[in-house]
XYZ file of C-alpha atoms in Angstrom:
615
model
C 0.000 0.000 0.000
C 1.107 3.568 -0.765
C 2.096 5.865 1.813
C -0.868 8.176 2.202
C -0.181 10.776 5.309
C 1.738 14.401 3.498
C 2.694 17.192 5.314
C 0.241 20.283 4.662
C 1.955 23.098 2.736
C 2.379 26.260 5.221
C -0.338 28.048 3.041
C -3.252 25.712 3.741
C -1.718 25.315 7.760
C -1.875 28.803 7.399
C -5.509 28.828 6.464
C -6.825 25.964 8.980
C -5.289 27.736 12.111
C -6.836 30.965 10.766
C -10.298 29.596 11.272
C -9.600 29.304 15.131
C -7.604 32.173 15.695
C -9.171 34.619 13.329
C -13.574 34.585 13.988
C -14.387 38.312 12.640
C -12.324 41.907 12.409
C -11.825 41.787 16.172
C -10.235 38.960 16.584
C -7.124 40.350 14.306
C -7.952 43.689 16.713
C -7.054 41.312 19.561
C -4.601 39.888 18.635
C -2.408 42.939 17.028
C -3.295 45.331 20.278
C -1.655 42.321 22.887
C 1.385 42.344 20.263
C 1.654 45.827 20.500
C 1.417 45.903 24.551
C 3.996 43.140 24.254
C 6.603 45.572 22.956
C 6.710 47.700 25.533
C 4.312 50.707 23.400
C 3.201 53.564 25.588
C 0.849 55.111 22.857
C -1.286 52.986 20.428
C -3.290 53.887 17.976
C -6.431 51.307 16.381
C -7.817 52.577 13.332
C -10.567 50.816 11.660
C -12.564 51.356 8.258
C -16.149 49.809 7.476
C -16.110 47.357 11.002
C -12.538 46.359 9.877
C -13.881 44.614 6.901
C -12.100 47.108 4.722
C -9.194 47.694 7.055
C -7.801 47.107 10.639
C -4.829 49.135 11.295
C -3.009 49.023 14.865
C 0.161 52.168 15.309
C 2.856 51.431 18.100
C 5.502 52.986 20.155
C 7.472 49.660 20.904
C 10.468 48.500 20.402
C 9.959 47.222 16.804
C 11.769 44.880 15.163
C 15.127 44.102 12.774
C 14.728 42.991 9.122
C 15.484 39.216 10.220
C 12.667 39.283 12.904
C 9.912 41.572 10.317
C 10.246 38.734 7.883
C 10.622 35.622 10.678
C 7.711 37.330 12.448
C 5.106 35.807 9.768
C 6.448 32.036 9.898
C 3.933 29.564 12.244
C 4.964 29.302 15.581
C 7.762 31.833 15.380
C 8.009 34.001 18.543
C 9.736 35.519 20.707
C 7.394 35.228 23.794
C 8.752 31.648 25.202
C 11.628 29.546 24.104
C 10.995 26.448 25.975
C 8.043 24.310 27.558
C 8.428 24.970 31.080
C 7.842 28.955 29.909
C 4.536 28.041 29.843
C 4.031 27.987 33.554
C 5.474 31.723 33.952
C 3.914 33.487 31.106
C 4.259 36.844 31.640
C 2.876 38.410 27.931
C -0.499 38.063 25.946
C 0.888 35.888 23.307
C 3.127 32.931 23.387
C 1.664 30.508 20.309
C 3.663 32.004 17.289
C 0.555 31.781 15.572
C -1.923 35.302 15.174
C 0.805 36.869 12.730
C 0.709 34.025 10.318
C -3.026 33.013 10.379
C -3.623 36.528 10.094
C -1.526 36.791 6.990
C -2.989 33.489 4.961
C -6.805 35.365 4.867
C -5.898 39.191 3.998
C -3.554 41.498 2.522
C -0.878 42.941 5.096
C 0.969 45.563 5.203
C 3.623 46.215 8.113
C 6.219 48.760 9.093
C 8.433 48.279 11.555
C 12.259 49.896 13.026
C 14.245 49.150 15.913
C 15.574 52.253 17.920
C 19.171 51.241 17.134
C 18.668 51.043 13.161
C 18.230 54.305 11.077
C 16.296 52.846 8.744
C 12.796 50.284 9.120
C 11.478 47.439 6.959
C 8.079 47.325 5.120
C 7.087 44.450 3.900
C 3.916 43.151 2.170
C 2.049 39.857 2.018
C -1.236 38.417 0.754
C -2.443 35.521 1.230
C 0.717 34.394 3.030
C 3.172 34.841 -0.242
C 5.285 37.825 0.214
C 4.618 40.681 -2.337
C 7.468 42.843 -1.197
C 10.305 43.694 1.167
C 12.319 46.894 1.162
C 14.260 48.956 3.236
C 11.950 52.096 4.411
C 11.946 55.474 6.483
C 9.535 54.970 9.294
C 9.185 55.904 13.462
C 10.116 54.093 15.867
C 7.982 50.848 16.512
C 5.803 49.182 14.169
C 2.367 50.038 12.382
C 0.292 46.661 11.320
C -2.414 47.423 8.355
C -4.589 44.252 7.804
C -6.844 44.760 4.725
C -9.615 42.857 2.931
C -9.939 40.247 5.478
C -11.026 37.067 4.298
C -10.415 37.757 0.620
C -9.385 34.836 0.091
C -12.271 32.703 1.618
C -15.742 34.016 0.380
C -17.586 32.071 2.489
C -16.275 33.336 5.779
C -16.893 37.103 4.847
C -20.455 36.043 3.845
C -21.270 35.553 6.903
C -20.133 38.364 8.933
C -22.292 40.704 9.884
C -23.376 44.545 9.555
C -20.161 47.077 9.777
C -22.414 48.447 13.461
C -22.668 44.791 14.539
C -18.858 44.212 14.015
C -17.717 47.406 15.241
C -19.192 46.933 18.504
C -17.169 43.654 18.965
C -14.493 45.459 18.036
C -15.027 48.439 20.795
C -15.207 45.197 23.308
C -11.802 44.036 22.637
C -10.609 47.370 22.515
C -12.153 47.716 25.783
C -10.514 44.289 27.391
C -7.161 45.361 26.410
C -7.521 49.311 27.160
C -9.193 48.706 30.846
C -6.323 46.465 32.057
C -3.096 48.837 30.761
C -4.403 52.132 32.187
C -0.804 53.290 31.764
C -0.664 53.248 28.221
C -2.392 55.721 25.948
C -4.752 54.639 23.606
C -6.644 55.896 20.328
C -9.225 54.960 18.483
C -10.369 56.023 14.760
C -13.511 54.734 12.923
C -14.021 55.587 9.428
C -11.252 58.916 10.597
C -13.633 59.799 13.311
C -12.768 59.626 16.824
C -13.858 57.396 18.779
C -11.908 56.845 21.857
C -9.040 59.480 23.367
C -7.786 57.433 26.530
C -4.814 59.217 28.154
C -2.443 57.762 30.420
C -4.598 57.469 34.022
C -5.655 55.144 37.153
C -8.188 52.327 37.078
C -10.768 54.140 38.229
C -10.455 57.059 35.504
C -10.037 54.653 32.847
C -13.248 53.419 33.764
C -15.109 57.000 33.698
C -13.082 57.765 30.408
C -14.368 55.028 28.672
C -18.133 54.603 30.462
C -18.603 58.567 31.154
C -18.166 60.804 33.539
C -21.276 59.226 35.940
C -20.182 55.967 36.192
C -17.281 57.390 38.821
C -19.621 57.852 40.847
C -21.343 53.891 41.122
C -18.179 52.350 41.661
C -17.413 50.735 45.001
C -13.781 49.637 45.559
C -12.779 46.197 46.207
C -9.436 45.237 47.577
C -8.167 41.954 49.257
C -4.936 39.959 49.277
C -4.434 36.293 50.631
C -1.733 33.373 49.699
C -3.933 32.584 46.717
C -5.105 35.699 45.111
C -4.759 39.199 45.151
C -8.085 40.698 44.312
C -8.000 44.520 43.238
C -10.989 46.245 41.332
C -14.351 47.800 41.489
C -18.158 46.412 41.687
C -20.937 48.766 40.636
C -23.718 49.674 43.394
C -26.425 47.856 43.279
C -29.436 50.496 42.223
C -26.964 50.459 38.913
C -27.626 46.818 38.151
C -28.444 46.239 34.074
C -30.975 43.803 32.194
C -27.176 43.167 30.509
C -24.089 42.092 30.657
C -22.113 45.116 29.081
C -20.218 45.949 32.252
C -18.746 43.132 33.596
C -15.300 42.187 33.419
C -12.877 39.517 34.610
C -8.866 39.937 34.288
C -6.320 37.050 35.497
C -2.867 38.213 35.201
C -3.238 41.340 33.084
C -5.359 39.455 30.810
C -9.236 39.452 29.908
C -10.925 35.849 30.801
C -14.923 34.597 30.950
C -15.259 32.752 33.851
C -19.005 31.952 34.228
C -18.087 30.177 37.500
C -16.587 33.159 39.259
C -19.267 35.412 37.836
C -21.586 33.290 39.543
C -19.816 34.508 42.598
C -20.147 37.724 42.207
C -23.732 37.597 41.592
C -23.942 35.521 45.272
C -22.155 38.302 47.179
C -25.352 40.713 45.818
C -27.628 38.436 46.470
C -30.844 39.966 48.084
C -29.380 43.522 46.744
C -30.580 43.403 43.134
C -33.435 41.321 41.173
C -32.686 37.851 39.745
C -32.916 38.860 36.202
C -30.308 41.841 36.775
C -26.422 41.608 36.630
C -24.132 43.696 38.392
C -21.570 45.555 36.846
C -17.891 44.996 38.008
C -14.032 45.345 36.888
C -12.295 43.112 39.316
C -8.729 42.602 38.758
C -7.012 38.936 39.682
C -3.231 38.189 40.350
C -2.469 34.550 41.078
C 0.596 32.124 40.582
C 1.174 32.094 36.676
C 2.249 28.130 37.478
C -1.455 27.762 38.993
C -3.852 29.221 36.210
C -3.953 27.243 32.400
C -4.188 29.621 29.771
C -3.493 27.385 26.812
C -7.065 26.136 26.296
C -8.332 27.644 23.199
C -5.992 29.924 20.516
C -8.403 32.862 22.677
C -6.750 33.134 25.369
C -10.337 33.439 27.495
C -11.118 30.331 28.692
C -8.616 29.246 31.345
C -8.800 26.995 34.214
C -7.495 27.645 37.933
C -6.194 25.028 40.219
C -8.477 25.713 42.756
C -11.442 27.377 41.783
C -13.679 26.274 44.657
C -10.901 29.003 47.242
C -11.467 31.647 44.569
C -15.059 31.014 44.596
C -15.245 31.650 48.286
C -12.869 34.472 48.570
C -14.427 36.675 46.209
C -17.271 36.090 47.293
C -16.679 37.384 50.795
C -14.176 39.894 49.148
C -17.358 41.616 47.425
C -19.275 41.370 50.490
C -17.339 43.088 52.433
C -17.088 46.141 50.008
C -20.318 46.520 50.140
C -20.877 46.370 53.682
C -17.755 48.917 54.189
C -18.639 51.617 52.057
C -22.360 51.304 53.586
C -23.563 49.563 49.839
C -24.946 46.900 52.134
C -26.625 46.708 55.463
C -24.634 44.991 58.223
C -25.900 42.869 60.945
C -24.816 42.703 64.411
C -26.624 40.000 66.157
C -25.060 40.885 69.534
C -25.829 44.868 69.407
C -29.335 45.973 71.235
C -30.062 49.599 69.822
C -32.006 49.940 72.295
C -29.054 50.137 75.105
C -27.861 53.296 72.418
C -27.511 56.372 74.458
C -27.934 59.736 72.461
C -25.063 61.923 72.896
C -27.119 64.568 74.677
C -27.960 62.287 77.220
C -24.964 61.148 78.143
C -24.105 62.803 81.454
C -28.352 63.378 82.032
C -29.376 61.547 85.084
C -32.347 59.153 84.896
C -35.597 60.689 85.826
C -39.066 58.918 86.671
C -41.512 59.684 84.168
C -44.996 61.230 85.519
C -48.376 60.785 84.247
C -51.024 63.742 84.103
C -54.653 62.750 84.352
C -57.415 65.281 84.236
C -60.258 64.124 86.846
C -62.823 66.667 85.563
C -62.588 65.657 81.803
C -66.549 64.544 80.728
C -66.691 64.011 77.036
C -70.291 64.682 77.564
C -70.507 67.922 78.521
C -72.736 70.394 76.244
C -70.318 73.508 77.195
C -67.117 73.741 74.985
C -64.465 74.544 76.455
C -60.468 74.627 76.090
C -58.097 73.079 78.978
C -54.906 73.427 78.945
C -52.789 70.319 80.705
C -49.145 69.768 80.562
C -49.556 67.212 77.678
C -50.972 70.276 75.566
C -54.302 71.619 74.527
C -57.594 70.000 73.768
C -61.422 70.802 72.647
C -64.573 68.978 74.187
C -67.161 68.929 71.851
C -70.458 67.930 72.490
C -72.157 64.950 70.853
C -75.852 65.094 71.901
C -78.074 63.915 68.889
C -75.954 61.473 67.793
C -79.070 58.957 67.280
C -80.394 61.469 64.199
C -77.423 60.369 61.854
C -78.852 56.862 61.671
C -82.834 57.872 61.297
C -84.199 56.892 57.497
C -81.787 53.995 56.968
C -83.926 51.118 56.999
C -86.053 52.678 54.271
C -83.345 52.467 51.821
C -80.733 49.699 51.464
C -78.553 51.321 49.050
C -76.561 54.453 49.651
C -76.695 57.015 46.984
C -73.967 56.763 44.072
C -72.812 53.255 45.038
C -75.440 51.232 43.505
C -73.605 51.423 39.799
C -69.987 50.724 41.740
C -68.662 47.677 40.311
C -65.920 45.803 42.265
C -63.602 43.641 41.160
C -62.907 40.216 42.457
C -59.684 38.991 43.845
C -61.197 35.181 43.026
C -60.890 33.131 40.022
C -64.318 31.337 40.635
C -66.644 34.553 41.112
C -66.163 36.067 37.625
C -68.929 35.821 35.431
C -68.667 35.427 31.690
C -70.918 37.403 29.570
C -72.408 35.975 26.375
C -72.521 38.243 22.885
C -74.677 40.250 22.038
C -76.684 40.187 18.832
C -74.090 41.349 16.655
C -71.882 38.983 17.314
C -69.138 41.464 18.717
C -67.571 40.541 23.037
C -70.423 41.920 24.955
C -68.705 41.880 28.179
C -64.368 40.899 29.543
C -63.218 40.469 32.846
C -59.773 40.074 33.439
C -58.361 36.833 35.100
C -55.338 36.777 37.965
C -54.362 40.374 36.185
C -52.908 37.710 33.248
C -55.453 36.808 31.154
C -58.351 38.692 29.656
C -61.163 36.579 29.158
C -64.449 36.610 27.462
C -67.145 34.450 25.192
C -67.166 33.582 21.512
C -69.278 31.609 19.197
C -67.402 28.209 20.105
C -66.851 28.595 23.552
C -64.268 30.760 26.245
C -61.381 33.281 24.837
C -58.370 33.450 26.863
C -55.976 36.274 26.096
C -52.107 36.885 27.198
C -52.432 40.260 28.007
C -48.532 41.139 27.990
C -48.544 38.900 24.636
C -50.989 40.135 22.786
C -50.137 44.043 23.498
C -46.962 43.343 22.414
C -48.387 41.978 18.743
C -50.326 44.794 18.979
C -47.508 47.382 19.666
C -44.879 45.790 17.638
C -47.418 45.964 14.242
C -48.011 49.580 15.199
C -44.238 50.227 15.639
C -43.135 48.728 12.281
C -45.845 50.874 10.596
C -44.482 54.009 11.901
C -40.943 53.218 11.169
C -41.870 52.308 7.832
C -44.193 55.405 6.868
C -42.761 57.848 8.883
C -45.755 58.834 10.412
C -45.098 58.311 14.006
C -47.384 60.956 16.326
C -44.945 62.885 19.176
C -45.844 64.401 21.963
C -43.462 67.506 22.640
C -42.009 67.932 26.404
C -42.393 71.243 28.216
C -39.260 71.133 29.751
C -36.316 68.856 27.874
C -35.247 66.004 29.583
C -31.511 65.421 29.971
C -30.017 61.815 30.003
C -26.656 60.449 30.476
C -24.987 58.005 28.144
C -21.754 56.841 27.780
C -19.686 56.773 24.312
C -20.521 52.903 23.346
C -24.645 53.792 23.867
C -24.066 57.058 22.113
C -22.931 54.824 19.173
C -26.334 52.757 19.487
C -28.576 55.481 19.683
C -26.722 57.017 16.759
C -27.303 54.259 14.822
C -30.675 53.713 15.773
C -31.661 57.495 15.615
C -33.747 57.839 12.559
C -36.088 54.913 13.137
C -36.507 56.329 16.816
C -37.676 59.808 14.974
C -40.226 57.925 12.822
C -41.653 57.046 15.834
C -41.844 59.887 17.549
C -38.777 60.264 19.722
C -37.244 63.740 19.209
C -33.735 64.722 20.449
C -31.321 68.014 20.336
C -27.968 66.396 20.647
C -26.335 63.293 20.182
C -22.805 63.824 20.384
C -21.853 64.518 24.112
C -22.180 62.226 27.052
C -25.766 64.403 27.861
C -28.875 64.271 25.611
C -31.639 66.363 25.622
C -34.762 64.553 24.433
C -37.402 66.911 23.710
C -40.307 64.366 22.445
C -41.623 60.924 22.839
C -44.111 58.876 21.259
C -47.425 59.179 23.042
C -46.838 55.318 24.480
C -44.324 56.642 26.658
C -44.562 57.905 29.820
C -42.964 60.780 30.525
C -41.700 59.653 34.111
C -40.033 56.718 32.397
C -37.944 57.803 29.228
C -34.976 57.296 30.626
C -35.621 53.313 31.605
C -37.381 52.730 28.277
C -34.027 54.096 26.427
C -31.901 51.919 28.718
C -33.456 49.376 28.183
C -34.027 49.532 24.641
C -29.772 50.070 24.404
C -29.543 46.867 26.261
C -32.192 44.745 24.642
C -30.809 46.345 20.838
C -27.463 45.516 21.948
C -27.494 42.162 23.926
C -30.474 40.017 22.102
C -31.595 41.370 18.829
C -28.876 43.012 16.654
C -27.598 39.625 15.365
C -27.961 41.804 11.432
C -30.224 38.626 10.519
C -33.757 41.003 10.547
C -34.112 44.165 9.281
C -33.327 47.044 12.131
C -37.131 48.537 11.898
C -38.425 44.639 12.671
C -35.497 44.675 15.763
C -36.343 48.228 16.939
C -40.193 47.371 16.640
C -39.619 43.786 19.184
C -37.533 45.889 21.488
C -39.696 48.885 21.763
C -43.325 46.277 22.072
C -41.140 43.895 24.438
C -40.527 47.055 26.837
C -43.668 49.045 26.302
C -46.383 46.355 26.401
C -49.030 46.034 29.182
C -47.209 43.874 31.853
C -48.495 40.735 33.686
C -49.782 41.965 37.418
C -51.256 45.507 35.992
C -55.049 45.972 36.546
C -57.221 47.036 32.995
C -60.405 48.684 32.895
C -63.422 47.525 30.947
C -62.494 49.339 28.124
C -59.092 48.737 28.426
C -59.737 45.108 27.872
C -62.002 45.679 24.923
C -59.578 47.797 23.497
C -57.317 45.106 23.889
C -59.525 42.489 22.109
C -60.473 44.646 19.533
C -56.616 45.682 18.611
C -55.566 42.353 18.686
C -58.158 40.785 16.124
C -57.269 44.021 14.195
C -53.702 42.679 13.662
C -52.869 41.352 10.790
C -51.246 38.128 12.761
C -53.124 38.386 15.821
C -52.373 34.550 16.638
C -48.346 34.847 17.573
C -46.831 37.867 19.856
C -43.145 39.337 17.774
C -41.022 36.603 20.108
C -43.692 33.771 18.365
C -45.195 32.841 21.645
C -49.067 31.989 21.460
C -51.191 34.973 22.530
C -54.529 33.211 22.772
C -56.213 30.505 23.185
C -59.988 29.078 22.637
C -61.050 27.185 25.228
C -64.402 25.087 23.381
C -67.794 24.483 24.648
C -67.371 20.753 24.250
C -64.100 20.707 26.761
C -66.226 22.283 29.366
C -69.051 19.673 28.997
C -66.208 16.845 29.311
C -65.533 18.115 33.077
C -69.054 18.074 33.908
C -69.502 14.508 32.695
């Protein structure tokens, strides 16, 4: 038999590694930001074009590199990083695989230039699809500049399926993020489409933080600081009134180096347990430093995923780390089962002797008496009144049972069993609703009982009425008296920006949208006034976590997000005619059956099933 097994040529090893290391535009954002904090660069600049589809360009103040190394610096598993196995148990940089360079090479065009601060001169060099183009002997500043252009050029299929430039520029602002929150010493920039983005100067943890989530988030964070044998622990957790619907603001960092650890989150979320609602998540930067021989990083070509020795200590110490914060900074109440505050002295008691309290009676009070008259005690003053005739206010009542005005006062029932349903009335049209454990609306049809989801079906009945207005433009505002000013930080700016015109078409008006404040000076006439500012949150969180995936149109997204958070909830008490309304709307819908998120909004409970109980 012939020998069948061939070494791959580097191209296509090239290629196959790419698909792990390389997902989308900010995985090569990744991976050419940790080169760049690698060598030793004080200032970096990231400049993207079209969600780095088009280009992903990363500027350094390193060290740079000599001709030999520019050219090596593309071959797989070349690095400097580690030269033997046991380095693996004492990494100390972001990359150590040999492998980001190279994969990143075999699926775009890249250009690099690059000069050591002992040669005059730098090296440029060009490649494409791993075959060098060029190499030449350049002018250029000290440290290296990386441009990465038309990624996956070379493999149609994997460009196909990324998504919308806003979809991949906002994974790209979270790496930049990861990498920019854990080196608050170095200076970074960031350009999109020559616009600027980010302008992070050289500052603490805590200003990093404000830089890049505004000004107001300073003012939610609670430190955290604790250091044992195992871990040093170092950070910040949000306060709890500042809990999200999503996870934008939580962060994890082992070593100088961004990890998901859904096992220590979990921690976290125990230390604020009682503090915030289940379906919330605190925010938190929380900074680990543990024995480099007792953390795995070499898991997936990521770098996120790593495993600790023993994660069951960490668990606990964090834990009772973030606890504590919160109970020292007043976050949290503490209790102190040993302290009686009633033995608490006030201060201007302190050197008061104890007195025996007196009691004043006054012999001669007669709440009878016709006279009034005013007596003044020691316990103050107080009127006598007399009450003779008191008999007349019940004369005439047992001629008439019903009291004037109450007679048409209908009440509603806390019990399932005592609601009544109504038949139809000769047209055929719900004579009567009543609604059922403040879920349900029910009422009669021709076959039997109707049962409506009343969060359901006013979101079917929102959403269709959303859509239209995006669509046609023809969304109604209602104009505030006085502007209301909301906060935002530079990320959410970028979502409302991107989401602005469809929010016009519905009626949302706004002055600004460029600084950290924005004035909003109309809402649609769904909105409550009281509650623009939780309705935007939300709809930045919902937009941003669940529905952007670019797979729907962004008036259908916009439409679900803004019906998901406006729509009658379950626990809320409707009117008669609110219920009606309800009905009616929903039957008006064009598919009345299905709420946006296709759960069932009604249900027809027939005549025949009830006579099956009975029999």
């Amino acid at each position: 038999m012939a020998d069948i097994i061939k070494l791959l040529p580097d191209h296509v090893a090239n290629q196959i590694a790419a698909g792990e290391v390389v997902q989308r535009p900010a995985s090569v954002v990744k991976e050419l930001l940790e080169n760049a904090i690698d060598a030793g660069a004080k200032v970096i600049k990231l400049i993207i074009k079209d969600g780095g589809k088009t280009l992903v360009q990363v500027v350094d103040d390193g060290v740079g590199m000599s001709e030999t190394d520019a050219r090596l610096s593309f071959e797989r598993h070349a690095t400097s990083k580690i030269s033997s196995a046991q380095d693996l148990f004492n990494l100390q940089t972001k990359g150590f695989r040999g492998e980001a360079l190279a994969s990143i090479a075999a699926i775009a065009h890249v250009d690099m230039h690059t000069r050591t601060a002992s040669n005059e001169v730098g090296t440029h060099i060009k490649i494409e699809g791993s075959k060098i183009v060029s190499q030449e002997v350049v002018a250029s500043p000290k440290g290296t500049s990386i441009s990465v252009k038309n990624l996956f050029f070379n493999i149609p299929a994997r460009r196909n399926f990324l998504k919308s430039d806003q979809v991949e520029l906002r994974h790209i602002t979270d790496e930049f993020h990861r990498v920019a929150l854990v080196h608050p010493d170095i200076e970074f920039h960031f350009y999109n489409n020559g616009s600027d983005i980010f302008n992070l100067p050289s500052a603490k943890h805590r200003q990093r933080i404000a830089h890049i989530f505004g000004s107001k988030m300073d003012g939610r964070l609670v430190p955290v600081q604790e250091e044992t044998e195992v871990v040093k622990i170092s950070g910040f957790v949000c306060k709890p009134e500042f809990a999200k619907k999503s996870r934008g603001e939580q962060f994890f960092f082992a070593n100088g180096r961004f990890i998901k650890s859904p096992y220590l989150h979990h921690a976290v979320v125990a230390a604020f347990e009682g503090l915030i609602k289940s379906d919330l998540y605190p925010g938190y930067f929380l900074y680990l430093q543990v024995d480099p021989s007792s953390i795995d990083i070499n898991i997936h070509p990521t770098k996120t995923e790593v495993k600790f020795d023993d994660e069951n200590t960490l668990y606990a110490i964090l834990r009772s780390t973030i606890k504590h914060s919160l109970g020292q900074f007043n976050v949290a109440p503490v209790l102190d089962f040993e302290h009686d505050p009633n033995l608490d002295t006030p201060y201007s008691y302190k050197e008061k002797g104890a007195t025996l309290p007196k009691v004043t009676v006054d012999a001669s009070f007669n709440p009878f008496q016709q006279t009034t008259e005013r007596r003044n005690t020691g316990g103050g003053t107080y009127q006598k009144t007399s009450v003779k005739g008191w008999e007349g206010l019940y004369e005439g009542l047992e001629k008439s049972t019903d009291i004037e005005g109450f007679s048409s006062v209908v009440i509603e029932s806390e019990s399932d069993e005592q609601g009544t349903l109504y038949p139809e009335d000769g047209t055929g049209h719900l004579a009567s609703t009543f609604q059922l454990r403040r879920k349900y609306v029910v009422s009669t049809v021709k076959s039997g009982m109707l049962v409506i989801h009343q969060n359901r079906a006013h979101e079917r009945i929102l959403f269709e009425k959303f859509l239209g207005e995006i669509t046609v433009k023809e969304g109604l505002s209602q104009q505030l008296l006085f502007p209301m000013e909301l906060t935002f930080n530079k990320q959410e700016l970028v979502v409302l920006n991107e989401i602005k015109e469809s929010l016009t078409n519905i009626g949302f008006a706004f002055e600004s949208l460029e600084q950290e404040t924005v004035k909003v000076t109309g809402v649609p006439l769904v909105v409550p006034e009281s509650g623009i500012g939780t309705v935007l949150d939300r709809l930045i969180a919902d937009y941003t976590e669940g529905f952007s995936d670019g797979s729907v149109s962004q008036a259908e997204v916009l439409a679900k997000v803004l019906s998901k958070n406006l729509a009658v909830r379950t626990g809320e008490v409707l009117d008669q005619e609110s219920q009606l309304a309800l009905l009616d709307n929903l039957f008006a819908c064009k598919e009345p059956s299905l709420s946006p998120f296709q759960k069932l909004t009604y249900t027809i409970i027939s005549e025949g099933d009830i006579d099956k109980k009975f029999s």
